[in-house]
C-alpha positions as a printed Julia matrix, in Angstrom:
260×3 Matrix{Float64}:
 -12.68    7.55   36.5
 -11.9     8.93   39.78
 -11.01   12.48   40.77
  -8.9    12.8    44.21
 -10.09    9.27   45.12
 -13.79    9.72   44.33
 -15.79    8.58   41.33
 -15.93   11.34   38.88
 -19.22   12.69   37.43
 -20.14   13.39   34.06
 -18.98   16.65   32.94
 -16.94   17.53   35.99
 -14.42   20.25   36.04
 -11.0    19.75   37.08
  -9.18   22.09   39.39
  -5.26   22.62   39.29
  -3.71   19.97   41.52
  -6.31   17.28   41.33
  -5.41   13.9    41.12
  -7.01   11.84   38.12
  -7.07    8.13   38.24
  -8.45    5.95   35.28
  -8.66    2.18   35.54
  -9.01    0.22   32.3
  -8.97   -3.48   31.08
  -5.94   -4.38   29.16
  -7.48   -5.73   25.98
  -5.23   -7.94   23.86
  -5.48   -7.18   20.24
  -4.61  -10.02   17.87
  -5.21  -10.63   14.34
  -8.13  -13.24   13.06
  -6.96  -15.87   11.13
  -9.58  -16.35    7.79
  -8.73  -19.87    6.29
 -11.41  -19.23    3.66
  -9.52  -16.05    1.99
  -7.73  -17.66   -0.97
  -4.18  -16.19   -1.49
  -2.48  -16.24   -4.87
   1.24  -16.87   -4.19
   3.81  -15.78   -6.6
   6.89  -16.92   -4.73
   7.52  -18.44   -1.05
  10.48  -19.87    0.67
  11.31  -19.85    4.32
  12.09  -15.98    4.95
   9.4   -14.32    2.48
   6.19  -14.75    0.68
   4.99  -12.77   -2.23
   1.36  -12.36   -2.89
  -0.51  -11.31   -6.01
  -3.04   -9.04   -4.23
  -6.16   -8.47   -6.0
  -7.94   -5.35   -6.33
 -10.58   -4.49   -3.56
  -9.04   -6.37   -0.86
  -7.16   -4.34    1.96
  -3.66   -5.26    3.02
  -4.43   -5.26    6.76
  -7.5    -4.75    9.08
  -8.08   -1.39   10.97
  -9.61   -3.54   13.84
  -9.52   -6.96   15.78
 -13.02   -7.66   14.49
 -12.08   -7.6    10.6
 -11.21  -10.49    8.77
 -11.21  -10.04    4.99
  -7.71   -8.6     4.61
  -4.47  -10.1     3.14
  -2.94  -10.18    6.51
  -6.05  -12.23    8.05
  -5.23  -14.85    5.21
  -1.7   -14.66    5.9
  -1.72  -16.04    9.57
  -4.27  -18.46    8.76
  -1.99  -19.82    6.26
   1.4   -19.38    8.01
   0.75  -19.1    11.84
   4.05  -17.82   12.78
   3.57  -14.5    10.85
   0.85  -13.35   13.36
   3.74  -11.89   15.53
   6.04  -10.56   13.14
   6.1    -7.16   12.74
   6.02   -3.93   15.52
   2.2    -3.75   15.14
  -0.53   -6.62   15.82
  -2.2    -5.88   12.51
   0.85   -6.16   10.13
   1.46  -10.11    9.94
   4.75   -9.66    8.35
   3.74   -7.41    5.67
   6.87   -5.29    4.39
   5.02   -2.71    2.77
   1.32   -1.71    1.7
  -0.72   -1.48   -1.43
  -3.92    0.8    -1.86
  -7.32   -1.02   -1.6
  -8.0    -0.55   -5.35
  -4.21   -1.48   -6.45
  -3.54   -4.88   -7.55
  -0.13   -6.69   -7.82
   3.07   -7.68   -5.98
   2.56   -7.47   -2.34
   5.59   -8.64   -0.16
   5.58  -10.09    3.32
   8.0   -11.74    5.74
   7.81  -14.96    7.64
  10.48  -14.07   10.23
  11.29  -11.11   12.4
  14.87  -11.1    10.97
  13.52  -11.02    7.43
  10.78   -8.26    8.06
  13.35   -5.97    9.58
  15.73   -6.37    6.74
  12.98   -5.73    4.09
  11.41   -2.91    6.18
  14.8    -1.31    6.42
  15.21   -1.88    2.49
  11.79    0.04    1.57
  12.27    2.83    4.24
  16.11    3.32    3.71
  17.85    6.36    1.94
  19.44    3.74   -0.29
  16.29    3.04   -2.23
  17.25   -0.57   -2.4
  14.04   -1.88   -3.69
  12.78   -1.4    -7.61
   8.85   -0.95   -7.7
   7.27   -0.95  -11.33
   3.63    0.02  -11.68
   1.51    0.11  -14.78
  -0.8     2.93  -14.87
  -3.59    4.15  -17.65
  -3.97    7.96  -17.5
  -5.9    10.72  -19.03
  -4.94   14.15  -20.22
  -1.72   15.6   -21.58
   1.6    13.88  -20.61
   5.09   13.66  -22.04
   6.55   10.63  -23.38
   8.77   10.38  -20.37
   9.66   12.41  -17.44
  10.33   12.49  -13.48
   7.85   14.02  -10.87
   9.51   15.58   -7.89
   7.15   16.9    -5.78
   6.86   16.55   -1.89
   3.47   15.37   -0.73
   1.6    15.99    2.11
  -1.54   14.15    3.82
  -4.54   16.47    3.62
  -7.92   14.72    4.7
  -8.22   11.83    2.58
  -5.48   12.51    0.0
  -2.18   13.54   -0.6
  -1.41   16.92   -2.09
   1.8    18.58   -3.46
   3.44   20.79   -1.08
   6.85   22.48   -1.4
   6.89   23.67    2.27
   8.65   22.1     5.28
   5.58   19.68    5.94
   6.04   18.04    2.56
   7.64   14.21    2.45
  10.04   13.95   -0.33
   8.3    11.9    -3.32
  10.06   10.94   -6.53
   8.2     9.16   -9.39
   9.61    8.28  -12.85
   7.63    7.4   -15.7
   7.27    6.75  -19.46
   4.45    6.24  -22.24
   4.32    2.81  -23.67
   1.25    3.33  -25.68
  -1.29    6.33  -26.64
  -4.72    6.6   -27.89
  -7.24    9.35  -28.19
  -6.14   11.24  -25.02
  -5.32    7.86  -23.27
  -1.85    6.8   -22.35
  -0.52    3.8   -20.69
   2.45    4.47  -18.56
   5.32    2.36  -16.95
   6.03    3.87  -13.55
   8.99    3.49  -11.09
   8.19    4.39   -7.75
  11.45    6.06   -6.33
  10.22    6.81   -2.71
   6.98    5.07   -1.2
   4.77    7.73   -0.03
   1.05    7.17    0.34
  -0.96    7.64   -2.86
   2.37    8.89   -4.26
   1.59    7.45   -8.2
  -1.91    8.83   -7.99
  -0.84   12.01   -6.54
   1.94   12.81   -8.7
  -0.1    11.95  -11.96
  -2.93   14.17  -11.06
  -0.41   16.93  -10.05
   0.68   17.01  -13.66
  -2.93   16.8   -15.0
  -3.07   13.19  -16.1
  -4.97   11.37  -13.43
  -5.22    7.79  -13.54
  -8.37    6.27  -15.06
 -11.27    5.26  -12.65
  -9.37    7.45   -9.76
 -12.52    9.25   -8.46
 -10.44   10.66   -5.46
  -7.88   12.54   -7.8
  -9.93   13.39  -10.43
  -9.61   10.6   -12.85
 -12.32    9.66  -15.98
 -14.68    6.96  -14.88
 -14.81    3.56  -16.53
 -18.28    2.21  -16.85
 -16.6    -1.33  -16.87
 -14.03   -0.68  -14.38
 -15.22   -0.59  -10.68
 -11.56    0.31   -9.64
  -8.64    2.6   -10.59
  -5.91    1.19  -13.36
  -2.93    0.96  -10.93
  -1.26   -2.26  -10.97
   2.11   -2.88   -9.1
   3.52   -5.26  -11.86
   7.1    -5.84  -10.25
   9.03   -5.78   -7.2
  12.95   -6.37   -7.43
  15.23   -6.51   -4.32
  17.98   -8.38   -2.36
  16.73  -11.24   -0.57
  16.76  -10.42    3.1
  19.16  -13.65    4.02
  20.79  -14.7     1.21
  21.23  -11.48   -0.42
  20.68  -12.82   -3.94
  18.55  -10.29   -6.44
  15.16  -11.11   -6.91
  12.4    -9.92   -9.28
   9.07  -10.6    -8.66
   6.22  -10.18  -11.41
   2.5   -10.05  -11.58
   0.45  -10.42  -14.92
  -2.05   -7.6   -15.4
  -5.28   -8.8   -14.04
  -8.35   -9.42  -16.59
 -10.57   -6.62  -15.83
  -7.41   -4.1   -16.66
  -6.52   -6.16  -19.66
 -10.36   -5.64  -20.92
  -9.88   -1.85  -20.77
  -6.75   -2.08  -22.81
  -8.49   -3.72  -25.31
 -11.37   -1.15  -25.34
  -8.87    1.62  -25.51
  -6.02    0.45  -27.52
């Protein structure tokens, strides 16, 4: 760092009109392939691949040294995906799931497919049907629609009906009940961060195991009970309507057996 052509000293104060020059090395960031990480593939063709994401695994790395994410495993298996997307960390991922959320995760193998799917996920047409299974605790109606804008505050999302809130719409219906617990089928209409978790907590029915949003803790469950069970969309190239589904993982099935 130089000020007016001289090396700057630590703590130096600047005056109006001085010129500051900063020289830095350009570091090329690239995702590290991880061939040791297994992938459970639900569907694959030349354009897209759908992964059955396990709970506890991040979708993408936060830094170039991180290796244990779905994105790292994807670029190891499909080399060309390392450059699909606008961000080096994406590896073709078309959307995200929280670390503790399991289920269907979609990625694109080509730039054309990625652009089409990103538009589908973010567009006003809401062209993708996203369904989740959630176990909640607390009073909740048999069915309903939660229309609460959400705003990012610290590490969580909060309802905010002011100008800063992002529109968020969630539909649900109860499939089973037992002693204060309810199993829900949830349709995510929009795609805001933590939307299902924040919305259900906001109406007094937080997801079981979700410590961040006040859900009750299950001794035999080291995650929260939220599973992306189904994703339906038009194929980005052929236009054919597709539906990809993921079965409830064993750790969640065991919790259901204990409560129902």
